[in-house]
Coordinates of C-alpha atoms in Angstrom, one line a residue:
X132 CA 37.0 -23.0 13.4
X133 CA 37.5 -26.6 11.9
X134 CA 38.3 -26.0 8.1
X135 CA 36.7 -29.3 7.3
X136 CA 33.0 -28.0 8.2
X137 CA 33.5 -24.0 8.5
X138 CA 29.8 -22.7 8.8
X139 CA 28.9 -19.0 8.6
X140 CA 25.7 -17.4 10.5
X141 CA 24.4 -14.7 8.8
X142 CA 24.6 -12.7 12.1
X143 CA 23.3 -9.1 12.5
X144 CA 24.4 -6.3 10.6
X145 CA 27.3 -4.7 12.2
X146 CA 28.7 -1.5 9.4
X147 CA 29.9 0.4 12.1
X148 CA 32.1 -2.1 13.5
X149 CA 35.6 -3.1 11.4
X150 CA 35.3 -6.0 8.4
X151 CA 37.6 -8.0 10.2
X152 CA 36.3 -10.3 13.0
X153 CA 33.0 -8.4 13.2
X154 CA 30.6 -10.3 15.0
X155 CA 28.0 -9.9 12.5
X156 CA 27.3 -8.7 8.8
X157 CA 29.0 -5.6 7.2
X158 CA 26.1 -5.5 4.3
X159 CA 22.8 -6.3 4.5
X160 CA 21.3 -4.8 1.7
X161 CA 17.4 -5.2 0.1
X162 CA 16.4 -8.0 2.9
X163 CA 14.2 -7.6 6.1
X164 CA 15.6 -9.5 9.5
X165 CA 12.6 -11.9 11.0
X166 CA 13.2 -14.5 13.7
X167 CA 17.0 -14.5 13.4
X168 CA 17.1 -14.9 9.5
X169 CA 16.5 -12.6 6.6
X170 CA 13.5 -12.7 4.2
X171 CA 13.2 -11.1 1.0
X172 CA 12.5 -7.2 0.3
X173 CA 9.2 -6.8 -1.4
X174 CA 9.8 -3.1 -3.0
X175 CA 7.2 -0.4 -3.2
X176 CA 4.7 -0.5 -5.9
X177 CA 2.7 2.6 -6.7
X178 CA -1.0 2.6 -8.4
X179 CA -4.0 4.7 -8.8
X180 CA -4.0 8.6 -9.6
X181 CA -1.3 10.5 -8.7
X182 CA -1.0 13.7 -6.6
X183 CA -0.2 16.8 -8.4
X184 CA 3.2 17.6 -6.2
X185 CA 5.2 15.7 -3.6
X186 CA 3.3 14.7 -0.7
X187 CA 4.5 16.2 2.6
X188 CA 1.9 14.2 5.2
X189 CA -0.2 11.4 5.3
X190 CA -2.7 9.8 7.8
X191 CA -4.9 6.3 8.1
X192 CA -8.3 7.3 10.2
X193 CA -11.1 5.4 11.2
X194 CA -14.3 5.5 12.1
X195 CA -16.8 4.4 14.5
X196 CA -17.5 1.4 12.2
X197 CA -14.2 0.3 11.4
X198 CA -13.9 2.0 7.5
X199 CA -10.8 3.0 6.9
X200 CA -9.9 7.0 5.4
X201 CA -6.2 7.5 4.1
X202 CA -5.5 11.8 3.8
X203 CA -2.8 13.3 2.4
X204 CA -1.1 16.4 2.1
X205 CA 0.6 18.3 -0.4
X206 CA 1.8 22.1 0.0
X207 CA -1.5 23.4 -0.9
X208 CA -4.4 21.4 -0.6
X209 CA -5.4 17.7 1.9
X210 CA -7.1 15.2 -0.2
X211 CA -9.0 11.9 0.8
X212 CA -8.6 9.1 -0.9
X213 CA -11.6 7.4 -2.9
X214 CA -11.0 4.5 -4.6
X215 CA -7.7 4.8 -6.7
X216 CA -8.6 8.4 -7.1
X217 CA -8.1 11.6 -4.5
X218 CA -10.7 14.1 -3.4
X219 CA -9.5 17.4 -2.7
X220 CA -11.1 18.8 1.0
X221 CA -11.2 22.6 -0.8
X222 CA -9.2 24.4 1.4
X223 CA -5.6 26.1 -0.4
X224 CA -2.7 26.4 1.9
X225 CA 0.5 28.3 2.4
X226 CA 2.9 25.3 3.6
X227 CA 6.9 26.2 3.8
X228 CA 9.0 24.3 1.4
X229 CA 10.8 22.6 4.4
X230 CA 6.5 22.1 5.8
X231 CA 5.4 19.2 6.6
X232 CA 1.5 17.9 7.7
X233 CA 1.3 16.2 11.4
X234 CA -2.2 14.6 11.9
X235 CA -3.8 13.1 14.5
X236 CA -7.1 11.5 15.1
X237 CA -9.5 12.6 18.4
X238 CA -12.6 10.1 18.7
X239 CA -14.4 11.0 14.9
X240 CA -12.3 14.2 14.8
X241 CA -9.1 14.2 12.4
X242 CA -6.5 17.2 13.2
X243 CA -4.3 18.1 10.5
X244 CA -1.4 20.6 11.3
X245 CA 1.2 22.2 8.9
X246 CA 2.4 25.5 11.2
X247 CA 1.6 27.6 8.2
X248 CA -1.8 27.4 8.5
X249 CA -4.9 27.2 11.5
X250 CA -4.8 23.7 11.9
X251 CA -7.8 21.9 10.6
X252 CA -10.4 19.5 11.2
X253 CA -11.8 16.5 8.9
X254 CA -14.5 14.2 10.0
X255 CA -13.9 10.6 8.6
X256 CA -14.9 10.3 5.1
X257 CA -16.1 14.0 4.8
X258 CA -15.1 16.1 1.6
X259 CA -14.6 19.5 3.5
X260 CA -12.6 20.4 5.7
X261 CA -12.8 23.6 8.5
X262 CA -10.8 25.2 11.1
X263 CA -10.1 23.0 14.4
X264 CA -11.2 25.2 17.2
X265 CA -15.2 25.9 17.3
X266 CA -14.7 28.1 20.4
X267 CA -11.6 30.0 21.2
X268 CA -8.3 29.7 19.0
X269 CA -6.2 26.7 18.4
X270 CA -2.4 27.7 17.6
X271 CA -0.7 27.0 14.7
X272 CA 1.8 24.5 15.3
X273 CA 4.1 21.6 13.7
X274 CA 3.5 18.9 15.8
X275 CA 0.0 17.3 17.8
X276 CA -0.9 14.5 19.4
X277 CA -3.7 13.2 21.9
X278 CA -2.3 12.7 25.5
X279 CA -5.2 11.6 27.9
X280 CA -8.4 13.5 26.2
X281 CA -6.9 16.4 25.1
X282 CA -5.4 17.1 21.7
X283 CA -2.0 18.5 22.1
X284 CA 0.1 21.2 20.1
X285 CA 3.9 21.7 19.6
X286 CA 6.1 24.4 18.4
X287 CA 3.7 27.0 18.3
X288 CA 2.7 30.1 16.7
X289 CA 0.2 32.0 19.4
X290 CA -1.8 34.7 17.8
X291 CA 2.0 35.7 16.0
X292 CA 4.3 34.6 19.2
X293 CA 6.5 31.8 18.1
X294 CA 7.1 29.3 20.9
X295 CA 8.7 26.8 19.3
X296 CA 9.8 24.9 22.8
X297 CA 5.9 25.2 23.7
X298 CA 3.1 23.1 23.8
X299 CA -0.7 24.1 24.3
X300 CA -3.9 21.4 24.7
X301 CA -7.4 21.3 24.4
X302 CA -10.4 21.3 26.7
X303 CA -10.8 18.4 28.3
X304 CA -12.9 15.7 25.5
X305 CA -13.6 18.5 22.9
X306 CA -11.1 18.5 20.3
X307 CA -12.5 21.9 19.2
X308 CA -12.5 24.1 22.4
X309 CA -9.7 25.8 22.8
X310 CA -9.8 28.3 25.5
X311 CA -7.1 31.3 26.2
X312 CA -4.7 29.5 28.1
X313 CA -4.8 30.9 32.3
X314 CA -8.1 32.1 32.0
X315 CA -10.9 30.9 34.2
X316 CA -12.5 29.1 31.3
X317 CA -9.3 27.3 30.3
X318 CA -8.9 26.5 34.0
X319 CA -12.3 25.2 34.2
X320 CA -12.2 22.8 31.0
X321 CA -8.6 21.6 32.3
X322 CA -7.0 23.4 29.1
X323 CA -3.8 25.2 29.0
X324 CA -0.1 25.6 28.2
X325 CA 3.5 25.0 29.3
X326 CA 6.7 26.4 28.1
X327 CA 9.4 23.4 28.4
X328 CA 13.5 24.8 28.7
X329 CA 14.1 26.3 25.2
X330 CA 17.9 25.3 25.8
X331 CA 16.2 21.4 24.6
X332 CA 15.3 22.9 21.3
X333 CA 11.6 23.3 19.1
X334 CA 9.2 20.3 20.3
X335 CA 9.8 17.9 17.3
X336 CA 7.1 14.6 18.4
X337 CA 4.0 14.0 21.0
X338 CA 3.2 10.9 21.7
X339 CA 0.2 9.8 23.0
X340 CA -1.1 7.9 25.8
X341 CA -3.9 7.0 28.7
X342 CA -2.0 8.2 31.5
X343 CA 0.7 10.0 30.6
X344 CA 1.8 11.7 27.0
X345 CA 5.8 12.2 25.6
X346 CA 6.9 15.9 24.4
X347 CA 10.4 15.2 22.5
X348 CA 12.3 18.3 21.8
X349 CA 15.2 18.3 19.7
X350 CA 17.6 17.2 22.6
X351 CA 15.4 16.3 25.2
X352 CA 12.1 14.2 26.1
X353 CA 9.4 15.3 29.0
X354 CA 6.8 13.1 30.2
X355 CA 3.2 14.8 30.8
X356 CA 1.3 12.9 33.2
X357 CA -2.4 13.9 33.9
X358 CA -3.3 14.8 37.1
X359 CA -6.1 16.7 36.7
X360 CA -7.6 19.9 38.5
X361 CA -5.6 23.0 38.2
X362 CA -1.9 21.9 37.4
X363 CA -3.7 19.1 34.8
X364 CA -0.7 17.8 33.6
X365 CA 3.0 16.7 36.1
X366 CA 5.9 17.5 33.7
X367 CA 9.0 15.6 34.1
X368 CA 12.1 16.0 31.6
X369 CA 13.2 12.7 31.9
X370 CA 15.9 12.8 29.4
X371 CA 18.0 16.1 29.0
X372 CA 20.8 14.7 26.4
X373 CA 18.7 13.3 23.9
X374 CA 15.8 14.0 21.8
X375 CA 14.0 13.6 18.8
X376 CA 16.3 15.0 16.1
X377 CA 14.6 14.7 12.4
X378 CA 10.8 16.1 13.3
X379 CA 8.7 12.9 11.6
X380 CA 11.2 10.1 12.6
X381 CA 9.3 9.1 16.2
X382 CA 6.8 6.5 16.0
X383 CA 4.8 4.7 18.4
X384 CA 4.4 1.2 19.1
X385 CA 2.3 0.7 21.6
X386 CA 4.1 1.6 25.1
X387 CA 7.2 2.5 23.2
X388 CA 8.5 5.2 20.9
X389 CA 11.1 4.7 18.7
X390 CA 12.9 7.5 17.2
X391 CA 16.4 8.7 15.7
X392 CA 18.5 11.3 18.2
X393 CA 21.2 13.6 17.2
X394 CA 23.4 10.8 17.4
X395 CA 21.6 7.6 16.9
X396 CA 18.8 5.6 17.2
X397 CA 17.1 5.2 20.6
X398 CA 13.3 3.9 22.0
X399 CA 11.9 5.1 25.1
X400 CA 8.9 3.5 27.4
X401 CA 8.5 6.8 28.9
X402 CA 11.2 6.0 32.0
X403 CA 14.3 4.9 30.4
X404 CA 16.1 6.0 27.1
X405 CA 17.8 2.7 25.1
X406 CA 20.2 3.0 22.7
X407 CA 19.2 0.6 19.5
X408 CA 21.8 1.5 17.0
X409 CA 24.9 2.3 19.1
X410 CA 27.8 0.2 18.3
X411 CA 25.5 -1.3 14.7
X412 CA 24.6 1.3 12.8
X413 CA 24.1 4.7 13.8
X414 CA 27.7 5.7 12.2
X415 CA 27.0 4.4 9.0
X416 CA 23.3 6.5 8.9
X417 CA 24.5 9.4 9.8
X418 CA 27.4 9.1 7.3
X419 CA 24.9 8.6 4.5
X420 CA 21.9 10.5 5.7
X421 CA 21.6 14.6 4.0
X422 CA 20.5 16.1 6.5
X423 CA 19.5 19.4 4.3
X424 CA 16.4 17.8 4.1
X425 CA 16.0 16.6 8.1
X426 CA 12.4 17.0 7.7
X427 CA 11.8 14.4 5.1
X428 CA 12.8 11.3 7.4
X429 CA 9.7 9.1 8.3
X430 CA 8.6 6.1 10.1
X431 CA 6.4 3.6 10.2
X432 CA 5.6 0.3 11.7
X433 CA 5.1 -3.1 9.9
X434 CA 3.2 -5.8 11.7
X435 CA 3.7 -8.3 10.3
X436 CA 7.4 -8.4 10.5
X437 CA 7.2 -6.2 13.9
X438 CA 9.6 -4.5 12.0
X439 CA 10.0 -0.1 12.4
X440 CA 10.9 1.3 9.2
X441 CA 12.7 4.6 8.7
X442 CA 12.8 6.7 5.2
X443 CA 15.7 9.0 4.6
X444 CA 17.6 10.7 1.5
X445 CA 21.1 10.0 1.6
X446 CA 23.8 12.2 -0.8
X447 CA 23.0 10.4 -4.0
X448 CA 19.0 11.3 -3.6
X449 CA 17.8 12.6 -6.6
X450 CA 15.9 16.6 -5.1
X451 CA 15.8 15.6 -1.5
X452 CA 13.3 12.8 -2.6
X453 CA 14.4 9.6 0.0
X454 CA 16.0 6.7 -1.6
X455 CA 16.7 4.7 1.5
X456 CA 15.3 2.6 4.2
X457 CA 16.6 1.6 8.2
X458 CA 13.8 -1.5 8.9
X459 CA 14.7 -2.6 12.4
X460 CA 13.2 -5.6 14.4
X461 CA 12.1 -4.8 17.6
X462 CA 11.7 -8.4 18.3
X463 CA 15.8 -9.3 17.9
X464 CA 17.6 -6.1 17.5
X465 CA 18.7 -6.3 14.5
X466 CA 18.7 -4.6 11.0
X467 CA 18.9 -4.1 7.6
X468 CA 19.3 -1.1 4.9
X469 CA 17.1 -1.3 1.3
X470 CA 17.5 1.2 -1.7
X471 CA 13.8 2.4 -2.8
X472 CA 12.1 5.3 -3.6
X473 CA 9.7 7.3 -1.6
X474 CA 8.7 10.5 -0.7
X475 CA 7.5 9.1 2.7
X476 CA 6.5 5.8 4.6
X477 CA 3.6 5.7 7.0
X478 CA 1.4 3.8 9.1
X479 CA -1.7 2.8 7.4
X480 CA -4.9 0.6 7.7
X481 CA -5.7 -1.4 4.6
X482 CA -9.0 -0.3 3.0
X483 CA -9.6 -3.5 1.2
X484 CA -10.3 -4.1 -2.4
X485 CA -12.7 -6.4 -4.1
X486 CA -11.7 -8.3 -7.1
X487 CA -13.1 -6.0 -9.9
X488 CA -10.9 -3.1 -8.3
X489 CA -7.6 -5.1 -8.6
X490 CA -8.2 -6.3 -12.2
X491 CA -8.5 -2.5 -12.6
X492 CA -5.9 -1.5 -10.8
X493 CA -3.9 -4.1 -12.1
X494 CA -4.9 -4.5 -15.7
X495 CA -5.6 -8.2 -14.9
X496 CA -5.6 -10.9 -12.2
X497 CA -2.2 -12.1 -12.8
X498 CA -0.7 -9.4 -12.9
X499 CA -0.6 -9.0 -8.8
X500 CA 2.3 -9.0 -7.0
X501 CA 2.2 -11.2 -4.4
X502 CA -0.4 -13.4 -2.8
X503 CA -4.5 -12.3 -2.5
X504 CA -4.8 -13.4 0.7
X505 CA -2.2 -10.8 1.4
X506 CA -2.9 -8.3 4.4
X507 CA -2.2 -5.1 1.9
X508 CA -5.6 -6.2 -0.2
X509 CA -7.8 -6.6 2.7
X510 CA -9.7 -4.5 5.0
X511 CA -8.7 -3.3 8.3
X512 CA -5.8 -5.0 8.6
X513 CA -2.7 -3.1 9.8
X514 CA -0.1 -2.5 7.0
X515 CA 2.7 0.1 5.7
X516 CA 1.6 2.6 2.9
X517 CA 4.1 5.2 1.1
X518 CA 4.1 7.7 -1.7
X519 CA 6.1 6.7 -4.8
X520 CA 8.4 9.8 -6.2
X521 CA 5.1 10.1 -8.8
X522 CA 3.1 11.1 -6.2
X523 CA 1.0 8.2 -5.9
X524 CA 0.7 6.1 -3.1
X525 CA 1.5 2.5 -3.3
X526 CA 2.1 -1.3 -0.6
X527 CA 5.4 -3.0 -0.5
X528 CA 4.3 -5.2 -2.7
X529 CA 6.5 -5.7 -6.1
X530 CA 8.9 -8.1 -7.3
X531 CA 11.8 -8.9 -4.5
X532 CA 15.1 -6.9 -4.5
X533 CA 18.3 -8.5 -5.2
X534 CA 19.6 -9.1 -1.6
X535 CA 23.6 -8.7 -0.6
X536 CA 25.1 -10.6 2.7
X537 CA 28.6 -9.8 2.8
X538 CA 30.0 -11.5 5.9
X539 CA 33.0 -10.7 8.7
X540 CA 36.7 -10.9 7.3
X541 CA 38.4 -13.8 9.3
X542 CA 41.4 -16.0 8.9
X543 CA 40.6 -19.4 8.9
X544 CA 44.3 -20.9 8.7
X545 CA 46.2 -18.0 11.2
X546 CA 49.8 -17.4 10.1
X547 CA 48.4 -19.4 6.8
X548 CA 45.9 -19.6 3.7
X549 CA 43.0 -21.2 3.3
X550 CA 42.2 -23.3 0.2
X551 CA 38.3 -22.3 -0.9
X552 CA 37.2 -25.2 -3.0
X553 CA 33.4 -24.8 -2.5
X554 CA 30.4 -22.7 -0.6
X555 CA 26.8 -23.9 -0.1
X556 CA 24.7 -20.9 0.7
X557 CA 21.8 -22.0 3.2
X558 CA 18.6 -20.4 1.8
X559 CA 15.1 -21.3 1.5
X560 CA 12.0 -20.7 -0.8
X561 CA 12.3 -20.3 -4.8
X562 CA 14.7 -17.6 -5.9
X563 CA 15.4 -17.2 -9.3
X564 CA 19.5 -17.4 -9.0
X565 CA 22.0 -17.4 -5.7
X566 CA 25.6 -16.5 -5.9
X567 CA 28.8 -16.2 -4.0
X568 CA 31.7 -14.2 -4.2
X569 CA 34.7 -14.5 -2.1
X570 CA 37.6 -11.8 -1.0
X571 CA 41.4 -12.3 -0.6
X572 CA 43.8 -10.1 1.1
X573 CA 47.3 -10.9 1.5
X574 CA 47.6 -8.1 4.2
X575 CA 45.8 -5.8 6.7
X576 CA 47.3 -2.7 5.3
X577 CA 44.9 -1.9 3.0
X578 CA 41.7 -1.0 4.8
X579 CA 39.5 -2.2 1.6
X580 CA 37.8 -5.4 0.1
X581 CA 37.6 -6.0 -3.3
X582 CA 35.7 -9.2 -4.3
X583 CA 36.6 -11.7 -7.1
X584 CA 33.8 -12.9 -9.9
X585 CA 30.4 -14.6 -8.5
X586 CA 30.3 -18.4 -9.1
X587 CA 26.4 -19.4 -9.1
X588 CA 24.6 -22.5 -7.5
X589 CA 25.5 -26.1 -9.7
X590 CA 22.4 -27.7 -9.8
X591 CA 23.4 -31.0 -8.5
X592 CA 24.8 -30.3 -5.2
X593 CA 23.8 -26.2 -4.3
X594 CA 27.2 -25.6 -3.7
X595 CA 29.4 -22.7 -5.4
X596 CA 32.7 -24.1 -6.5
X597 CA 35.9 -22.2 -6.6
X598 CA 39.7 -22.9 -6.3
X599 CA 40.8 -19.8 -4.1
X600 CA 43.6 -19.5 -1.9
X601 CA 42.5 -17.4 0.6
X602 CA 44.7 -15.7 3.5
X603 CA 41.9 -12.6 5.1
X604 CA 38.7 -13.9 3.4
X605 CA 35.0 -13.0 3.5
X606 CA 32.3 -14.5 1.4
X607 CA 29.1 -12.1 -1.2
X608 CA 25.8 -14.0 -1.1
X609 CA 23.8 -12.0 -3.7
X610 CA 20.0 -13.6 -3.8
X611 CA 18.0 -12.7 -6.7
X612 CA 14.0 -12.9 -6.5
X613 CA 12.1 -14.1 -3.4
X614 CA 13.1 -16.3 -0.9
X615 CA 12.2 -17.3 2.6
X616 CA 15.0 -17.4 4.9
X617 CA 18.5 -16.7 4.2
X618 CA 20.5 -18.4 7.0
X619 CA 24.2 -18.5 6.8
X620 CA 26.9 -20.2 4.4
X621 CA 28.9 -23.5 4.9
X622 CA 32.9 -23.5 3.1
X623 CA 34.2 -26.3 2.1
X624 CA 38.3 -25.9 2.5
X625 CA 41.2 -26.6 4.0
X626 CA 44.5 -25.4 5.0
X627 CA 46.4 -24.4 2.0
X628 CA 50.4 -25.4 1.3
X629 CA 50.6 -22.1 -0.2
X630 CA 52.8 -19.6 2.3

């Protein structure tokens, strides 16, 4: 690298790999990767009533005319939401502690599912809720989907015979009639059941599709393709190493699903199996992730940044509540990690909001974050809801995050030093203050970094001055408040006398 002009890329984020010479990043903290570049972190901002306990399951139907219902479930009760209030649907249910609500939405019937309990149905906007199955008996389970026109359940409690490795669907386009599996009814309304190898573990995701459907178990993934007439569904375990691990961390976009394994993160197109984190950053999740609370990981996919973002506790989470994010872009590979607060992410449709609602919401006009034209305050559009540790759901909407870029360690002058005298940090947009730090080590024996004081922007020239001599080096850019695109850093030294 020419001393005179050294230029950094902030490449992708690497933590598994070693500081020195990675290819890429070893922090990228509070940012989102777009387009080869990082954009700022909007965190999650919370409003309206709150929930009375932590929210377990949550859900974005529509209906025939394109209005927008968001449900969610605590232990006890489903609610719909109404304005910036919640509805309770009147039932009271027995949900585990480790429980969890799966929904899933059939034409204008919405299936909720918590094991505990007969699974239920909701009509869009309704205030009741009743029992799934109008003829016959729907199992309890953990998991459902739709696969072709038939609602599917996984890990299953048949009239008290828990099958946790089994899966059971409905009649064919009736959500509600649920025949005794092998009878000549069930064969006649193509409904039925299959057992899938309990060595692969409890069925932990369904995912849907026109011709063909996904079962993941814990350490496996089958594909169900419909046939139709008697055998209905062609069952092919595909995958027999890997499945999907935590039980709400699969989500689907479009063709593909993209989950976290027993040993990293992977997405499927129903054929193949592809590793996404192998080699980035599926050491340095597992390191952090508790697992004591597997259940509480979940996914959901952003749009606009055609980003998949994963929700986990790590050690330091205050109850089990997660504290962390994993936002991935499927479009270059790359990612990032974010400290914030949730009890979980989801998928949701944005129901819109006129201006009298935000001034309430938001005590007054200029008091919202962001832009109005913004996706999250109109209907319809696609978006990512979550539920604050208050128990009130909320956008990714607040103030931006302070982000942190810490680059590769390299030695610029081998067998030498390197004198720092300045860094110009390539960043776009209005931030409210950039800085740079830079770290020395005289030696590879110490596997640590340990970062000298941050020198900020001079206004006249952007660059961050210093007078370092620097032997293994690697550059902190912290930026505070939004910006547009964080690109990479440009050093201005040359090779020291210093030996």
């Amino acid at each position: 690298m020419n001393l005179e002009d050294a230029r950094i890329k902030l490449g992708p984020w690497l933590p598994d790999l070693p500081f020195h010479e990675n290819p890429g990043l070893t922090e990228a903290k509070n940012c989102i990767p777009v387009d080869l570049y990082y954009r700022s972190y909007l965190p999650l901002t919370t409003s309206g009533d709150a929930l009375t306990d932590r929210v377990i399951g949550a859900f974005a139907a529509l209906d025939t005319a394109g209005d927008t219902f968001i449900y969610a479930g605590i232990d006890s009760n489903l609610y719909l939401k109404n304005g910036t209030s919640w509805t309770d649907l009147g039932t009271v249910f027995t949900t585990s502690t480790t429980g969890y609500w799966r929904f899933a939405q059939f034409d204008t019937t919405i299936i909720a599912t918590n094991f505990a309990d007969t699974p239920q149905a909701i009509s869009p906007g309704a205030s009741t809720t009743a029992g799934l199955a109008t003829s016959g008996t729907a199992p309890k389970g953990r998991q459902v989907g739709v696969i072709n026109r038939f609602v599917v359940i996984g890990d299953t409690d048949y009239s008290g015979s828990l099958i946790p490795h089994r899966i059971q669907w409905s009649a064919l386009s009736n959500a509600r009639d649920w025949p005794t599996p092998n009878t000549a009814d069930a064969r006649t309304k193509q409904s039925g059941e299959q057992v899938l190898p309990a060595v692969y573990g409890a069925v932990t995701a369904i995912a849907g599709g026109e011709f063909f459907g996904l079962i993941f178990q814990r350490r496996a993934i089958t594909r169900a393709t419909y046939v139709g007439g008697d055998v209905v569904f062609q069952f092919q375990d595909y995958e027999k190493t890997r499945g999907c691990w935590f039980p709400q961390s699969m989500i689907q976009v479009g063709s593909l699903c993209y989950f976290i394994a027993a040993d990293g993160f992977y997405v499927t197109d129903g054929t193949t199996v592809t590793p996404i984190g192998d080699g980035k950053f599926d050491k340095t999740f597992f390191a952090d992730c508790d697992q004591t609370y597997a259940e509480r990981v979940t996914a959901a996919y952003d749009y606009t940044t055609k980003c998949v973002m994963w929700s986990y506790p790590n050690f330091s989470a205050t109850s089990g509540v997660p504290n962390r994010l994993i936002i991935f872009s499927t479009i270059d590979g790359r990612a990032t990690n974010v400290d914030d607060t949730m009890e979980l992410i989801f998928p949701s449709v944005a129901d819109g909001y006129t201006l009298d609602q935000l001034d309430a919401i938001y005590g007054d006009l200029d008091s919202i974050p962001g832009s109005l034209d913004s996706p999250i305050f109109q209907g319809g559009a696609n978006t990512v809801m979550a539920f604050g540790n208050d128990h009130s759901i909320g956008t990714f909407s607040g103030s931006a995050s302070t982000a942190r870029f810490d680059t590769a360690e390299f030695d610029f002058n081998p067998m030498g030093y390197m004198f720092v005298r300045g860094v110009r940090p390539r960043v776009t947009g209005s931030p409210t203050g950039i800085t740079v730090a830079v770290s020395n080590r005289e030696n590879q024996d110490n596997e640590t970094r340990s970062f000298g004081s941050a020198a900020s922007r001079t206004t006249r020239t952007g660059i961050c001055d210093f007078r370092d001599n620097v032997k293994f080096g690697s550059l902190r850019l912290e930026v505070a408040g939004g910006f547009d695109k964080a690109l990479g850093l440009d050093i201005d030294g040359e090779a020291s006398d210093l030996v």
